[in-house]
PDB file of C-alpha atoms in Angstrom:
ATOM      1  CA  MET A   1      12.790  42.916  44.820  1.00 89.00           C
ATOM      2  CA  PHE A   2      12.053  39.183  44.704  1.00 90.00           C
ATOM      3  CA  GLU A   3      11.631  39.360  41.270  1.00 92.00           C
ATOM      4  CA  ALA A   4      15.129  41.765  40.918  1.00 92.00           C
ATOM      5  CA  ILE A   5      17.634  39.256  42.724  1.00 94.00           C
ATOM      6  CA  ILE A   6      16.334  36.441  40.823  1.00 94.00           C
ATOM      7  CA  ILE A   7      16.953  38.437  37.350  1.00 94.00           C
ATOM      8  CA  GLY A   8      20.728  38.866  38.597  1.00 95.00           C
ATOM      9  CA  LEU A   9      20.970  35.506  40.068  1.00 96.00           C
ATOM     10  CA  VAL A  10      20.300  34.214  36.638  1.00 95.00           C
ATOM     11  CA  GLU A  11      22.075  37.052  34.795  1.00 95.00           C
ATOM     12  CA  GLY A  12      24.857  36.506  36.573  1.00 96.00           C
ATOM     13  CA  LEU A  13      25.542  32.528  37.037  1.00 95.00           C
ATOM     14  CA  THR A  14      24.464  32.299  32.861  1.00 95.00           C
ATOM     15  CA  GLU A  15      26.951  35.489  31.504  1.00 94.00           C
ATOM     16  CA  PHE A  16      30.053  33.148  31.707  1.00 95.00           C
ATOM     17  CA  LEU A  17      29.130  29.910  31.214  1.00 95.00           C
ATOM     18  CA  PRO A  18      28.399  28.116  27.638  1.00 95.00           C
ATOM     19  CA  ILE A  19      25.146  27.912  28.210  1.00 93.00           C
ATOM     20  CA  SER A  20      23.789  31.205  26.920  1.00 90.00           C
ATOM     21  CA  SER A  21      22.515  34.134  29.157  1.00 91.00           C
ATOM     22  CA  THR A  22      19.619  34.564  26.545  1.00 89.00           C
ATOM     23  CA  GLY A  23      17.836  32.014  26.277  1.00 89.00           C
ATOM     24  CA  HIS A  24      17.793  32.043  30.334  1.00 92.00           C
ATOM     25  CA  MET A  25      16.818  35.646  30.239  1.00 89.00           C
ATOM     26  CA  LEU A  26      13.767  35.118  28.533  1.00 86.00           C
ATOM     27  CA  ILE A  27      12.515  32.176  30.814  1.00 86.00           C
ATOM     28  CA  ALA A  28      12.885  34.172  33.742  1.00 87.00           C
ATOM     29  CA  ASN A  29      11.010  37.391  32.549  1.00 81.00           C
ATOM     30  CA  PHE A  30       8.452  35.003  31.609  1.00 79.00           C
ATOM     31  CA  PHE A  31       8.009  33.229  34.502  1.00 82.00           C
ATOM     32  CA  LEU A  32       8.397  36.022  36.624  1.00 82.00           C
ATOM     33  CA  LYS A  33       6.398  38.350  34.490  1.00 71.00           C
ATOM     34  CA  GLY A  34       8.436  41.414  35.804  1.00 64.00           C
ATOM     35  CA  SER A  35       8.170  45.063  33.854  1.00 73.00           C
ATOM     36  CA  TYR A  36      11.736  45.864  33.662  1.00 82.00           C
ATOM     37  CA  SER A  37      13.354  49.196  32.309  1.00 85.00           C
ATOM     38  CA  ASP A  38      16.247  48.891  29.664  1.00 87.00           C
ATOM     39  CA  ALA A  39      18.353  50.298  31.629  1.00 90.00           C
ATOM     40  CA  PHE A  40      17.715  47.668  34.760  1.00 92.00           C
ATOM     41  CA  TYR A  41      19.045  45.357  32.220  1.00 91.00           C
ATOM     42  CA  VAL A  42      21.999  46.932  30.730  1.00 91.00           C
ATOM     43  CA  LEU A  43      23.025  47.940  34.852  1.00 93.00           C
ATOM     44  CA  ILE A  44      22.886  43.929  35.929  1.00 93.00           C
ATOM     45  CA  GLN A  45      24.758  43.450  32.743  1.00 91.00           C
ATOM     46  CA  VAL A  46      27.902  45.640  33.774  1.00 92.00           C
ATOM     47  CA  GLY A  47      28.079  43.446  36.762  1.00 94.00           C
ATOM     48  CA  PRO A  48      29.241  40.317  35.550  1.00 95.00           C
ATOM     49  CA  ILE A  49      32.308  42.444  33.962  1.00 94.00           C
ATOM     50  CA  ALA A  50      33.308  43.177  37.001  1.00 94.00           C
ATOM     51  CA  ALA A  51      32.998  40.175  39.080  1.00 96.00           C
ATOM     52  CA  CYS A  52      35.477  38.911  35.886  1.00 96.00           C
ATOM     53  CA  THR A  53      37.989  41.694  36.476  1.00 96.00           C
ATOM     54  CA  LEU A  54      37.820  40.595  40.108  1.00 96.00           C
ATOM     55  CA  VAL A  55      38.864  36.992  39.259  1.00 97.00           C
ATOM     56  CA  PHE A  56      41.289  38.221  36.858  1.00 97.00           C
ATOM     57  CA  TRP A  57      42.999  40.665  39.611  1.00 96.00           C
ATOM     58  CA  ARG A  58      45.789  39.620  39.801  1.00 95.00           C
ATOM     59  CA  ASP A  59      46.417  39.001  36.091  1.00 95.00           C
ATOM     60  CA  ILE A  60      45.832  42.330  35.356  1.00 95.00           C
ATOM     61  CA  ILE A  61      48.065  43.926  37.613  1.00 96.00           C
ATOM     62  CA  SER A  62      50.800  41.520  36.823  1.00 95.00           C
ATOM     63  CA  PHE A  63      50.166  42.829  32.866  1.00 95.00           C
ATOM     64  CA  PHE A  64      51.921  46.677  34.373  1.00 92.00           C
ATOM     65  CA  VAL A  65      54.041  45.399  37.304  1.00 93.00           C
ATOM     66  CA  ASN A  66      55.450  42.899  34.490  1.00 93.00           C
ATOM     67  CA  TRP A  67      54.993  44.818  31.273  1.00 90.00           C
ATOM     68  CA  LYS A  68      58.968  44.897  30.240  1.00 88.00           C
ATOM     69  CA  ASN A  69      59.003  40.997  30.394  1.00 94.00           C
ATOM     70  CA  PRO A  70      58.915  39.693  26.896  1.00 93.00           C
ATOM     71  CA  GLY A  71      56.292  37.049  27.669  1.00 93.00           C
ATOM     72  CA  THR A  72      54.039  39.655  29.146  1.00 95.00           C
ATOM     73  CA  LYS A  73      54.173  41.901  26.277  1.00 95.00           C
ATOM     74  CA  ASP A  74      53.491  39.203  23.430  1.00 96.00           C
ATOM     75  CA  TYR A  75      50.364  37.844  25.675  1.00 96.00           C
ATOM     76  CA  VAL A  76      49.134  41.442  26.490  1.00 96.00           C
ATOM     77  CA  LEU A  77      49.357  41.956  22.682  1.00 97.00           C
ATOM     78  CA  LYS A  78      47.625  39.550  21.863  1.00 97.00           C
ATOM     79  CA  LEU A  79      45.389  40.219  24.375  1.00 96.00           C
ATOM     80  CA  PHE A  80      44.704  43.980  22.632  1.00 96.00           C
ATOM     81  CA  VAL A  81      44.421  42.352  19.029  1.00 97.00           C
ATOM     82  CA  ALA A  82      41.427  40.058  20.174  1.00 96.00           C
ATOM     83  CA  PHE A  83      39.953  42.915  21.320  1.00 95.00           C
ATOM     84  CA  PHE A  84      40.675  45.192  18.704  1.00 95.00           C
ATOM     85  CA  LEU A  85      39.337  42.310  15.855  1.00 95.00           C
ATOM     86  CA  THR A  86      36.562  41.645  18.214  1.00 93.00           C
ATOM     87  CA  GLY A  87      35.168  45.248  18.491  1.00 91.00           C
ATOM     88  CA  LEU A  88      36.087  45.790  14.597  1.00 92.00           C
ATOM     89  CA  GLY A  89      33.948  43.169  13.618  1.00 91.00           C
ATOM     90  CA  GLY A  90      31.007  44.156  15.953  1.00 87.00           C
ATOM     91  CA  LEU A  91      31.367  47.599  14.501  1.00 87.00           C
ATOM     92  CA  ILE A  92      30.988  46.275  10.870  1.00 90.00           C
ATOM     93  CA  ALA A  93      28.169  43.762  11.917  1.00 86.00           C
ATOM     94  CA  LYS A  94      26.156  46.302  13.016  1.00 83.00           C
ATOM     95  CA  MET A  95      26.673  48.516   9.859  1.00 86.00           C
ATOM     96  CA  CYS A  96      25.253  45.911   8.094  1.00 86.00           C
ATOM     97  CA  GLY A  97      22.933  44.350  10.527  1.00 83.00           C
ATOM     98  CA  LEU A  98      24.003  41.347  10.974  1.00 80.00           C
ATOM     99  CA  LYS A  99      22.042  40.361  14.007  1.00 82.00           C
ATOM    100  CA  LEU A 100      19.069  38.320  14.127  1.00 81.00           C
ATOM    101  CA  PRO A 101      16.368  39.429  16.882  1.00 83.00           C
ATOM    102  CA  GLU A 102      16.578  38.280  20.859  1.00 82.00           C
ATOM    103  CA  THR A 103      13.202  36.078  19.938  1.00 86.00           C
ATOM    104  CA  ILE A 104      12.683  32.513  21.115  1.00 88.00           C
ATOM    105  CA  LEU A 105      12.615  30.790  18.340  1.00 90.00           C
ATOM    106  CA  PRO A 106      16.669  32.476  16.559  1.00 92.00           C
ATOM    107  CA  VAL A 107      17.921  32.166  20.502  1.00 93.00           C
ATOM    108  CA  ALA A 108      16.508  28.193  20.825  1.00 93.00           C
ATOM    109  CA  LEU A 109      17.963  27.122  17.484  1.00 94.00           C
ATOM    110  CA  SER A 110      21.568  29.245  18.232  1.00 94.00           C
ATOM    111  CA  VAL A 111      21.328  27.558  21.561  1.00 95.00           C
ATOM    112  CA  LEU A 112      20.813  23.995  20.037  1.00 96.00           C
ATOM    113  CA  ILE A 113      23.151  24.417  17.221  1.00 95.00           C
ATOM    114  CA  GLY A 114      26.390  25.701  19.797  1.00 95.00           C
ATOM    115  CA  ALA A 115      25.337  22.401  21.892  1.00 97.00           C
ATOM    116  CA  PHE A 116      26.392  20.447  18.494  1.00 97.00           C
ATOM    117  CA  VAL A 117      29.309  22.703  18.041  1.00 96.00           C
ATOM    118  CA  ILE A 118      30.847  21.616  21.457  1.00 97.00           C
ATOM    119  CA  PHE A 119      30.206  18.302  20.926  1.00 97.00           C
ATOM    120  CA  ALA A 120      32.183  18.476  17.302  1.00 96.00           C
ATOM    121  CA  VAL A 121      35.491  20.234  19.144  1.00 96.00           C
ATOM    122  CA  GLU A 122      35.377  18.154  22.038  1.00 95.00           C
ATOM    123  CA  TYR A 123      35.050  14.938  19.587  1.00 94.00           C
ATOM    124  CA  LYS A 124      38.115  16.577  17.412  1.00 92.00           C
ATOM    125  CA  SER A 125      40.108  17.641  20.813  1.00 91.00           C
ATOM    126  CA  LYS A 126      39.994  14.016  22.089  1.00 87.00           C
ATOM    127  CA  LYS A 127      42.293  13.041  18.730  1.00 84.00           C
ATOM    128  CA  ARG A 128      44.547  15.631  19.471  1.00 85.00           C
ATOM    129  CA  THR A 129      47.053  16.961  22.127  1.00 86.00           C
ATOM    130  CA  LEU A 130      45.971  20.408  23.697  1.00 89.00           C
ATOM    131  CA  ASN A 131      48.682  23.014  24.323  1.00 92.00           C
ATOM    132  CA  SER A 132      49.039  26.369  26.580  1.00 92.00           C
ATOM    133  CA  ASN A 133      50.608  28.256  23.905  1.00 93.00           C
ATOM    134  CA  ILE A 134      48.986  31.383  23.216  1.00 95.00           C
ATOM    135  CA  THR A 135      49.363  31.286  19.210  1.00 95.00           C
ATOM    136  CA  TRP A 136      47.693  33.877  16.447  1.00 97.00           C
ATOM    137  CA  ALA A 137      45.324  31.695  15.268  1.00 96.00           C
ATOM    138  CA  VAL A 138      44.300  31.481  18.877  1.00 96.00           C
ATOM    139  CA  VAL A 139      43.315  34.721  18.798  1.00 97.00           C
ATOM    140  CA  VAL A 140      41.541  34.829  15.525  1.00 96.00           C
ATOM    141  CA  ALA A 141      39.565  31.708  16.459  1.00 96.00           C
ATOM    142  CA  ILE A 142      38.639  33.604  20.193  1.00 96.00           C
ATOM    143  CA  ALA A 143      37.678  36.983  18.061  1.00 95.00           C
ATOM    144  CA  LEU A 144      35.770  34.824  15.287  1.00 95.00           C
ATOM    145  CA  GLY A 145      33.911  33.033  18.543  1.00 94.00           C
ATOM    146  CA  GLN A 146      32.923  36.495  19.839  1.00 92.00           C
ATOM    147  CA  LEU A 147      31.541  37.955  17.045  1.00 91.00           C
ATOM    148  CA  SER A 148      29.144  34.721  16.481  1.00 91.00           C
ATOM    149  CA  ALA A 149      27.926  34.923  19.435  1.00 88.00           C
ATOM    150  CA  ALA A 150      26.725  39.048  18.995  1.00 87.00           C
ATOM    151  CA  ILE A 151      25.321  38.144  15.238  1.00 91.00           C
ATOM    152  CA  PHE A 152      23.242  35.320  16.566  1.00 91.00           C
ATOM    153  CA  PRO A 153      21.870  35.802  20.065  1.00 90.00           C
ATOM    154  CA  GLY A 154      21.756  32.647  22.313  1.00 88.00           C
ATOM    155  CA  ALA A 155      25.158  30.877  21.016  1.00 91.00           C
ATOM    156  CA  SER A 156      27.047  32.186  23.820  1.00 92.00           C
ATOM    157  CA  ARG A 157      30.161  35.115  23.988  1.00 91.00           C
ATOM    158  CA  SER A 158      31.736  33.027  26.125  1.00 92.00           C
ATOM    159  CA  GLY A 159      31.394  29.420  24.919  1.00 94.00           C
ATOM    160  CA  MET A 160      31.520  30.301  21.448  1.00 96.00           C
ATOM    161  CA  ALA A 161      35.087  32.241  22.384  1.00 96.00           C
ATOM    162  CA  ILE A 162      36.065  28.915  24.379  1.00 96.00           C
ATOM    163  CA  MET A 163      35.163  26.744  21.410  1.00 96.00           C
ATOM    164  CA  GLY A 164      37.159  28.358  19.131  1.00 95.00           C
ATOM    165  CA  ALA A 165      40.514  28.334  21.707  1.00 96.00           C
ATOM    166  CA  LEU A 166      40.014  24.536  21.419  1.00 96.00           C
ATOM    167  CA  ILE A 167      39.291  23.992  17.573  1.00 95.00           C
ATOM    168  CA  VAL A 168      42.714  25.424  17.361  1.00 95.00           C
ATOM    169  CA  GLY A 169      44.376  23.356  20.028  1.00 94.00           C
ATOM    170  CA  LEU A 170      44.401  25.664  23.142  1.00 96.00           C
ATOM    171  CA  ALA A 171      44.136  23.965  26.288  1.00 95.00           C
ATOM    172  CA  ARG A 172      40.623  23.953  27.887  1.00 95.00           C
ATOM    173  CA  PRO A 173      42.254  26.243  31.367  1.00 95.00           C
ATOM    174  CA  ASP A 174      44.044  28.374  28.944  1.00 96.00           C
ATOM    175  CA  ALA A 175      41.290  28.858  26.786  1.00 96.00           C
ATOM    176  CA  VAL A 176      38.587  29.660  29.539  1.00 96.00           C
ATOM    177  CA  LYS A 177      41.345  32.006  30.834  1.00 96.00           C
ATOM    178  CA  PHE A 178      42.188  34.009  27.487  1.00 97.00           C
ATOM    179  CA  ALA A 179      38.935  33.979  26.685  1.00 96.00           C
ATOM    180  CA  PHE A 180      37.633  36.157  29.822  1.00 96.00           C
ATOM    181  CA  LEU A 181      40.508  38.450  29.756  1.00 96.00           C
ATOM    182  CA  VAL A 182      39.257  38.980  25.873  1.00 95.00           C
ATOM    183  CA  GLY A 183      36.122  40.037  26.983  1.00 92.00           C
ATOM    184  CA  ILE A 184      36.621  41.774  30.006  1.00 94.00           C
ATOM    185  CA  PRO A 185      37.428  45.186  27.760  1.00 93.00           C
ATOM    186  CA  THR A 186      35.375  43.925  25.135  1.00 91.00           C
ATOM    187  CA  MET A 187      31.790  43.791  27.748  1.00 91.00           C
ATOM    188  CA  PHE A 188      33.701  47.375  29.939  1.00 92.00           C
ATOM    189  CA  VAL A 189      33.386  49.017  26.408  1.00 91.00           C
ATOM    190  CA  ALA A 190      29.668  47.783  25.151  1.00 89.00           C
ATOM    191  CA  GLY A 191      28.413  48.184  28.760  1.00 91.00           C
ATOM    192  CA  SER A 192      29.669  51.322  28.740  1.00 91.00           C
ATOM    193  CA  TYR A 193      28.607  52.510  25.325  1.00 91.00           C
ATOM    194  CA  GLU A 194      24.629  51.412  26.916  1.00 91.00           C
ATOM    195  CA  LEU A 195      25.146  52.866  29.919  1.00 93.00           C
ATOM    196  CA  PHE A 196      25.918  56.059  28.499  1.00 93.00           C
ATOM    197  CA  LYS A 197      23.256  56.329  25.942  1.00 91.00           C
ATOM    198  CA  GLU A 198      20.638  55.797  28.695  1.00 91.00           C
ATOM    199  CA  ILE A 199      22.005  57.899  30.939  1.00 92.00           C
ATOM    200  CA  LYS A 200      22.132  60.138  28.123  1.00 91.00           C
ATOM    201  CA  ALA A 201      18.206  59.347  27.734  1.00 89.00           C
ATOM    202  CA  GLY A 202      17.441  60.350  30.835  1.00 89.00           C
ATOM    203  CA  ASN A 203      16.742  57.245  32.255  1.00 87.00           C
ATOM    204  CA  THR A 204      19.424  57.689  35.283  1.00 89.00           C
ATOM    205  CA  TYR A 205      16.962  57.446  38.057  1.00 91.00           C
ATOM    206  CA  ASP A 206      15.920  53.586  36.841  1.00 88.00           C
ATOM    207  CA  LEU A 207      19.501  53.073  37.249  1.00 91.00           C
ATOM    208  CA  ILE A 208      19.447  53.826  41.067  1.00 91.00           C
ATOM    209  CA  LEU A 209      16.741  51.971  42.008  1.00 92.00           C
ATOM    210  CA  PRO A 210      16.508  49.878  45.053  1.00 93.00           C
ATOM    211  CA  GLU A 211      15.986  47.280  42.642  1.00 93.00           C
ATOM    212  CA  SER A 212      18.254  47.885  40.149  1.00 93.00           C
ATOM    213  CA  ILE A 213      21.017  48.266  43.013  1.00 95.00           C
ATOM    214  CA  VAL A 214      20.372  44.645  44.707  1.00 96.00           C
ATOM    215  CA  ALA A 215      20.036  43.190  41.050  1.00 95.00           C
ATOM    216  CA  TYR A 216      23.569  44.072  39.947  1.00 96.00           C
ATOM    217  CA  ILE A 217      24.735  42.988  43.201  1.00 97.00           C
ATOM    218  CA  VAL A 218      23.623  40.054  43.132  1.00 97.00           C
ATOM    219  CA  ALA A 219      24.895  39.536  39.524  1.00 96.00           C
ATOM    220  CA  THR A 220      28.157  40.479  40.464  1.00 97.00           C
ATOM    221  CA  ILE A 221      28.367  38.013  43.332  1.00 97.00           C
ATOM    222  CA  SER A 222      26.738  35.089  41.252  1.00 97.00           C
ATOM    223  CA  ALA A 223      29.295  36.043  38.118  1.00 97.00           C
ATOM    224  CA  TRP A 224      32.554  35.842  40.542  1.00 97.00           C
ATOM    225  CA  LEU A 225      31.175  32.370  41.693  1.00 97.00           C
ATOM    226  CA  SER A 226      30.757  30.493  38.633  1.00 97.00           C
ATOM    227  CA  VAL A 227      33.733  32.036  36.998  1.00 97.00           C
ATOM    228  CA  VAL A 228      36.117  30.788  39.661  1.00 97.00           C
ATOM    229  CA  TRP A 229      33.821  27.691  39.200  1.00 97.00           C
ATOM    230  CA  LEU A 230      34.152  27.479  35.657  1.00 97.00           C
ATOM    231  CA  LEU A 231      37.924  27.724  36.087  1.00 96.00           C
ATOM    232  CA  LYS A 232      38.329  24.706  38.605  1.00 97.00           C
ATOM    233  CA  PHE A 233      35.883  22.710  36.311  1.00 97.00           C
ATOM    234  CA  VAL A 234      37.561  22.740  33.437  1.00 95.00           C
ATOM    235  CA  GLN A 235      40.900  21.614  35.204  1.00 94.00           C
ATOM    236  CA  THR A 236      39.508  18.221  34.537  1.00 93.00           C
ATOM    237  CA  ARG A 237      36.474  18.133  32.723  1.00 95.00           C
ATOM    238  CA  ASN A 238      35.597  18.928  29.249  1.00 95.00           C
ATOM    239  CA  PHE A 239      32.580  20.695  28.267  1.00 97.00           C
ATOM    240  CA  ILE A 240      29.949  18.255  27.011  1.00 97.00           C
ATOM    241  CA  PRO A 241      27.754  18.248  29.795  1.00 97.00           C
ATOM    242  CA  PHE A 242      27.204  22.029  28.790  1.00 97.00           C
ATOM    243  CA  ALA A 243      26.171  20.462  25.376  1.00 97.00           C
ATOM    244  CA  TRP A 244      23.622  18.463  26.903  1.00 97.00           C
ATOM    245  CA  TYR A 245      22.242  21.312  29.159  1.00 97.00           C
ATOM    246  CA  ARG A 246      22.002  23.059  25.736  1.00 97.00           C
ATOM    247  CA  ILE A 247      20.314  20.744  24.022  1.00 97.00           C
ATOM    248  CA  VAL A 248      17.554  20.601  27.026  1.00 96.00           C
ATOM    249  CA  LEU A 249      17.236  23.891  27.279  1.00 95.00           C
ATOM    250  CA  GLY A 250      17.169  24.117  23.749  1.00 94.00           C
ATOM    251  CA  ILE A 251      14.299  22.066  23.265  1.00 94.00           C
ATOM    252  CA  GLY A 252      12.858  23.296  26.288  1.00 91.00           C
ATOM    253  CA  LEU A 253      12.269  26.721  24.759  1.00 91.00           C
ATOM    254  CA  ILE A 254      10.877  25.232  21.569  1.00 91.00           C
ATOM    255  CA  ILE A 255       8.392  23.491  23.300  1.00 89.00           C
ATOM    256  CA  PHE A 256       7.355  26.785  24.909  1.00 84.00           C
ATOM    257  CA  LEU A 257       7.403  28.224  21.458  1.00 87.00           C
ATOM    258  CA  LEU A 258       4.644  25.655  20.541  1.00 86.00           C
ATOM    259  CA  LEU A 259       2.534  25.993  23.239  1.00 81.00           C
ATOM    260  CA  GLY A 260       2.545  29.377  22.772  1.00 75.00           C
ATOM    261  CA  GLU A 261       3.824  30.168  26.665  1.00 58.00           C
ATOM    262  CA  LEU A 262       6.220  32.698  25.402  1.00 55.00           C
ATOM    263  CA  GLN A 263       5.708  35.354  22.077  1.00 51.00           C
ATOM    264  CA  HIS A 264       8.371  35.011  19.122  1.00 45.00           C
TER     265      HIS A 264
END
């Protein structure tokens, strides 16, 4: 149960921060040496989706209440298009087999490359005035960011989506909010599909084990806290601290690999 709590905590805290949840899960699984089913991991990944939905519940309700408002219609349309492009691109990538394995070396390299992407984007952002306009360029950039993370595990879905929005001039708070709102239906569909596969495969029992339920609850609560914290953080700070953290993480993963501590 203790290990399940730790796994849930790691998943929840890292899922929406631009630091690679995959890299952290590799480390957590090694040190805890726990043996968990695929159903267990599918379930705890659903927790952060629920958490993000709770954070933005007022915005989601307002989309339905104020759907006649031209501004709301435009925002929702762009959310849908970003979701559609992400889903379509992900389907094409899957059909073409365009995804690196979630093993230590590819993840470590993605973590490091992502760090330098953040450095480059933030450097460029200093030289321009960011705004709050959700343009079609933002829609495409966020979709491409999410797709890059799907193809390169360790890149961080939220991180690359937010960086994509910053590249085309969207302010950090608005980039985080729009990226997360797009991520809700994207992750919900993917999570539901994976849950359906596990249930169809006869793994329902693994989904209702006490350890699975507790890990899900911990992942949900910790993800909620991390999203709320990040929304406040980006009001006054940039993403440079996360880039440095990714460098430390990436180097650490490679050291583990070289020492034979983690299998590749």
